[in-house]
XYZ file of C-alpha atoms in Angstrom:
273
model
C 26.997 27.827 -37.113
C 29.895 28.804 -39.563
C 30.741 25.576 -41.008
C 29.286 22.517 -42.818
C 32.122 20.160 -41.005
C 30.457 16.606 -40.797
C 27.052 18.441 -42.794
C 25.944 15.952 -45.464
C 25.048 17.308 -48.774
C 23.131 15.981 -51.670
C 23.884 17.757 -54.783
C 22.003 17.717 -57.734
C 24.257 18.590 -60.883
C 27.895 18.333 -58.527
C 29.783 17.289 -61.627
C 30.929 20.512 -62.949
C 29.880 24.104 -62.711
C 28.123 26.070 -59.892
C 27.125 22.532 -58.390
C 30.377 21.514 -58.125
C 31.605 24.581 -56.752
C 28.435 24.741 -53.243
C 30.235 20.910 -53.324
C 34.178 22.024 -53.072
C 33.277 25.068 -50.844
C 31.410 22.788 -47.968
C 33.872 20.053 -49.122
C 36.648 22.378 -47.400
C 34.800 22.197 -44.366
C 34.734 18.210 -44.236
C 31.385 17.964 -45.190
C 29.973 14.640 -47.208
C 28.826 15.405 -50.322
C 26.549 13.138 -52.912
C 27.335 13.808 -55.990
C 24.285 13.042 -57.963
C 24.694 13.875 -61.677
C 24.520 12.052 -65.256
C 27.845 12.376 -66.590
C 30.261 9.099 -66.035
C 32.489 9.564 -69.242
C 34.240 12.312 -70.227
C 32.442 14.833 -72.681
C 34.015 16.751 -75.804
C 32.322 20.210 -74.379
C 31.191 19.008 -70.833
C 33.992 18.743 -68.601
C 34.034 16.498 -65.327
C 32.380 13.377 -64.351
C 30.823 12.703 -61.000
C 34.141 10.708 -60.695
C 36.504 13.470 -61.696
C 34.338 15.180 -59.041
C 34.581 13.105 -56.361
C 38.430 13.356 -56.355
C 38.250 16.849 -56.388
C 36.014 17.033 -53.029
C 38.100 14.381 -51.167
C 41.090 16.400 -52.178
C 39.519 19.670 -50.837
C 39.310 17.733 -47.130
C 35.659 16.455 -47.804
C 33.708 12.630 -48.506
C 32.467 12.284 -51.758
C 29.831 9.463 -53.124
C 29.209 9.660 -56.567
C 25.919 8.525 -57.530
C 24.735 8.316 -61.400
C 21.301 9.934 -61.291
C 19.019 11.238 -63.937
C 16.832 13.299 -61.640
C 13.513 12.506 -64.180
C 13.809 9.100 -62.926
C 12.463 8.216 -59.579
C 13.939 4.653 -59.106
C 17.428 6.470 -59.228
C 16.563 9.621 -57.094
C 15.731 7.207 -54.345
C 18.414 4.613 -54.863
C 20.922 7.554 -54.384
C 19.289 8.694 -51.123
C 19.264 5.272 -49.697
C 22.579 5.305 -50.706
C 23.788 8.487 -48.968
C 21.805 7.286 -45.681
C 23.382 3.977 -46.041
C 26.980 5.516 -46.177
C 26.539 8.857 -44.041
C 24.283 7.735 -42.184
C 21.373 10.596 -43.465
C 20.937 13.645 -45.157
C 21.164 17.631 -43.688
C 21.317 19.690 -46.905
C 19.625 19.341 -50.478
C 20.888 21.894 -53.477
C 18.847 21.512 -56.248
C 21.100 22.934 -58.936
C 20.531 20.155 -62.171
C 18.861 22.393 -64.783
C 18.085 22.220 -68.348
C 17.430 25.424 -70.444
C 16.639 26.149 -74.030
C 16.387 29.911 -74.314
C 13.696 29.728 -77.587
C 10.067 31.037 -78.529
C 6.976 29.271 -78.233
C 7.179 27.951 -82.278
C 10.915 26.806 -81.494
C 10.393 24.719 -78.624
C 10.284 21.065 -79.712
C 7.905 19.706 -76.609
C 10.884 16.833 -76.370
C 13.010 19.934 -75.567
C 9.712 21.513 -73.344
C 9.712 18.236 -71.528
C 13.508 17.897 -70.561
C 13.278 21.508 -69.251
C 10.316 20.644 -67.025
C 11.293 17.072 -66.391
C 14.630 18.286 -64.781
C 14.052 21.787 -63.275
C 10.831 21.256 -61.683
C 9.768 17.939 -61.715
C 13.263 16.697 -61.036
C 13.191 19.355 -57.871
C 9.728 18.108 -56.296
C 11.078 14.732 -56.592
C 14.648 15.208 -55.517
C 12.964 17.086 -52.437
C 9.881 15.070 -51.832
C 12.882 11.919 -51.709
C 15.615 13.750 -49.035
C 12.917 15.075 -46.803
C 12.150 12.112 -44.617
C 15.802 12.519 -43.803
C 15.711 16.383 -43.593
C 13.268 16.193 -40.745
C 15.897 14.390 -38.715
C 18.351 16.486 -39.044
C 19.447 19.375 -36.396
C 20.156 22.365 -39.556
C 18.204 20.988 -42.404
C 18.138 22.709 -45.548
C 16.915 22.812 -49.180
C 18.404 25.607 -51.971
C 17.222 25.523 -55.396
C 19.543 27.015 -57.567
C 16.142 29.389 -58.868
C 15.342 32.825 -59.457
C 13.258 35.629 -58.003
C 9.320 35.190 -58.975
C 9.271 38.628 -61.070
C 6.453 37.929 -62.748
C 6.907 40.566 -65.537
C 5.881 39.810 -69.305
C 9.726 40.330 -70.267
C 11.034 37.106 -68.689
C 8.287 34.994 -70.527
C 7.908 36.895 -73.808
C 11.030 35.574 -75.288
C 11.536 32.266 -73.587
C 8.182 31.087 -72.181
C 9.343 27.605 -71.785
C 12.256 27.896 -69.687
C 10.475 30.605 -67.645
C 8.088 28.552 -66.933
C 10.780 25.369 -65.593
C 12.401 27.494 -63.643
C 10.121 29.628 -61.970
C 8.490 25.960 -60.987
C 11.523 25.825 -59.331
C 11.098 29.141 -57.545
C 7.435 28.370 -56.900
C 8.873 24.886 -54.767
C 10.035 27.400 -52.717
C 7.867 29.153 -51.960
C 5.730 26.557 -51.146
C 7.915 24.395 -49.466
C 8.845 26.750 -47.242
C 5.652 27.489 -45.993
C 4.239 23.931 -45.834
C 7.842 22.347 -43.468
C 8.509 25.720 -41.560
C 6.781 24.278 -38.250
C 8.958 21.762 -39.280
C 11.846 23.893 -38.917
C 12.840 22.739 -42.784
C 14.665 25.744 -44.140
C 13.892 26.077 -48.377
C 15.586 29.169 -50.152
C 16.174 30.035 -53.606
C 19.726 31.476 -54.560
C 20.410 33.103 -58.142
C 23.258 35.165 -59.377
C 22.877 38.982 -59.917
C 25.594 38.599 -63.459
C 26.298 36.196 -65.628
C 28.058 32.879 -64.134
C 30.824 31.318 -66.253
C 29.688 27.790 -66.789
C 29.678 25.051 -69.716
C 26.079 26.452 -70.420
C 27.472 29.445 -71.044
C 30.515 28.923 -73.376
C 28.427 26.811 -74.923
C 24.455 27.944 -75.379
C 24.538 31.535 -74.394
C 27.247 33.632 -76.023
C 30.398 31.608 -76.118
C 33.878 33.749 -75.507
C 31.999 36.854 -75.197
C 29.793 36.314 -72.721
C 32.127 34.738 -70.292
C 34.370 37.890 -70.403
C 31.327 39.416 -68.523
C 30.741 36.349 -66.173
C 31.981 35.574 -62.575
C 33.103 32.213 -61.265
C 30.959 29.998 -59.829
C 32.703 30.133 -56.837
C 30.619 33.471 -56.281
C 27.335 31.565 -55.883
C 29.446 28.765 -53.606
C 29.877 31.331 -51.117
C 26.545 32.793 -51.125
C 25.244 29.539 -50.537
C 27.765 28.686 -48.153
C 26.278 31.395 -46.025
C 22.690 30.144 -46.833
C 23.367 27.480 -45.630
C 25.197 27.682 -42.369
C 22.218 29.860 -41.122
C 19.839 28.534 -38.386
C 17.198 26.722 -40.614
C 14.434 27.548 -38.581
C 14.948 31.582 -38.765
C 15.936 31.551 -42.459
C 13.837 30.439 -44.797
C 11.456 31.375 -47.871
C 14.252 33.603 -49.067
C 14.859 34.227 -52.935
C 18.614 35.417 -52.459
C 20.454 36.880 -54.897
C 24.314 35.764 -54.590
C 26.069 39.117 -54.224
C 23.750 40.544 -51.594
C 23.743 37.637 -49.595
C 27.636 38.129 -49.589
C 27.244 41.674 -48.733
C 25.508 40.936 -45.790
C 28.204 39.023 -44.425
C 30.287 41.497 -44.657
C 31.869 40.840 -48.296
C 32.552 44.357 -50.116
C 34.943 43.290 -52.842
C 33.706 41.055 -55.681
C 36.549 41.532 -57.728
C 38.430 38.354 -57.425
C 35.053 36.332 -58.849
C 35.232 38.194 -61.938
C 35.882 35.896 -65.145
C 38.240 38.627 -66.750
C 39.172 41.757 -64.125
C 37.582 45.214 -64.974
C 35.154 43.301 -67.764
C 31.682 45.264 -67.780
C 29.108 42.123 -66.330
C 26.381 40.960 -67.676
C 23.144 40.953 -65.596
C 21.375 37.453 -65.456
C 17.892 36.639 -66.572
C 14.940 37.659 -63.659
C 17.117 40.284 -62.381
């Protein structure tokens, strides 16, 4: 299978940024895409809003249903999923990009801060997941990527930020365990994480500003990685922790200059790399 044509996808975080781009890539293939996400008004620093979004993917040849969701709350999780069965009549693919991060020491971690981290990346994965997979299991290619790194469990990626480590290796650690407990199942669950830098909102606005993004690539990079992912047999491919640009390269992609932010910039390698 090459193509997500007819594929329903519900998105976690579709209203801007590396969510919205896995959305606009399988919306070019006519796929259905939920759009589950927070933002309804326009933000000063946050641009798009699951509406602004939902144009977008009907304009790139796909079906869009924009559903407000704040993945820490259950109630609204599962309204959106009956939603998406209601209109699409069930669910094939869950990306669980939403993510909240807060790149500070132990003694600058305000738990209301340690609790949105958690609350979203891995609580607000086992619950998006634990929601779509009644619906997974009935459908022919089912898949779940978490947008989640590698497990490299080295005292460098928790030293500094033990916090958001720890949210988004919880993340990772869904997948690894999901995959094992729904592979009989024939439930495919991979992780996919960029090898540089990816030029989002969090980015310009948490991580380095101007700077940083002249190192970054487009998101569109880790749209066609997971693309790939996830137009792979689901049974076969699974328990994966995928890094964007190799997953590209073994499709046969050799050139990554066109995802670069600024052409010939020096990238910046991302965090668990």
């Amino acid at each position: 299978m090459s193509t997500l044509k007819g594929k329903t996808l519900f998105i976690t975080g579709a209203s801007r940024g590396i969510g919205l781009a896995i959305a606009l890539r399988a919306a070019r293939d006519g796929a259905n895409i939920i759009i589950a996400a927070k933002t309804t008004d326009p933000h000063p620093k946050l641009p798009g809003t699951i509406y602004t979004a939902a144009k977008e993917i009907e304009a790139a040849g796909g079906k869009a249903l924009p559903c407000v969701v704040d993945i820490r709350d259950e109630a609204q999780i599962h309204a959106a999923v009956a939603k998406a069965v209601e209109t699409f009549g069930g669910i094939d693919i869950l990306v669980n990009n939403a993510s909240a991060i807060s790149l500070t020491g132990t003694l600058e971690t305000p738990l209301k801060r340690f609790d949105l981290m958690h609350g979203i990346n891995t609580r607000g994965t086992f619950a998006c997941s634990q929601a779509c997979l009644p619906y997974l299991k009935k459908s022919s290619n089912p898949h779940i990527l978490n947008n989640s790194p590698p497990l490299n469990m080295e005292a460098r990626w928790f030293g500094p930020h033990v916090a958001y480590t720890m949210a988004k290796f919880g993340m990772s650690m869904c997948v690894l365990g999901m995959a094992e407990e729904f592979k009989d199942e024939g439930i495919a669950v991979n992780a996919l994480w960029p090898r540089t830098v990816i030029a989002t909102a969090a980015v310009q606005n948490l991580l380095g500003g101007d700077e940083t993004i002249k190192g970054s690539r487009s998101p569109e990079i880790m749209a066609d990685a997971a693309h790939a992912i996830l137009t792979k047999p689901s049974r076969s491919f699974t328990g994966n922790f995928c890094i964007d640009e190799d997953v590209l390269r073994g499709v046969g992609v050799t050139n990554f200059d066109k995802y670069q932010s600024v052409p010939g910039a020096e990238l910046f390698p991302d965090y668990f790399i």
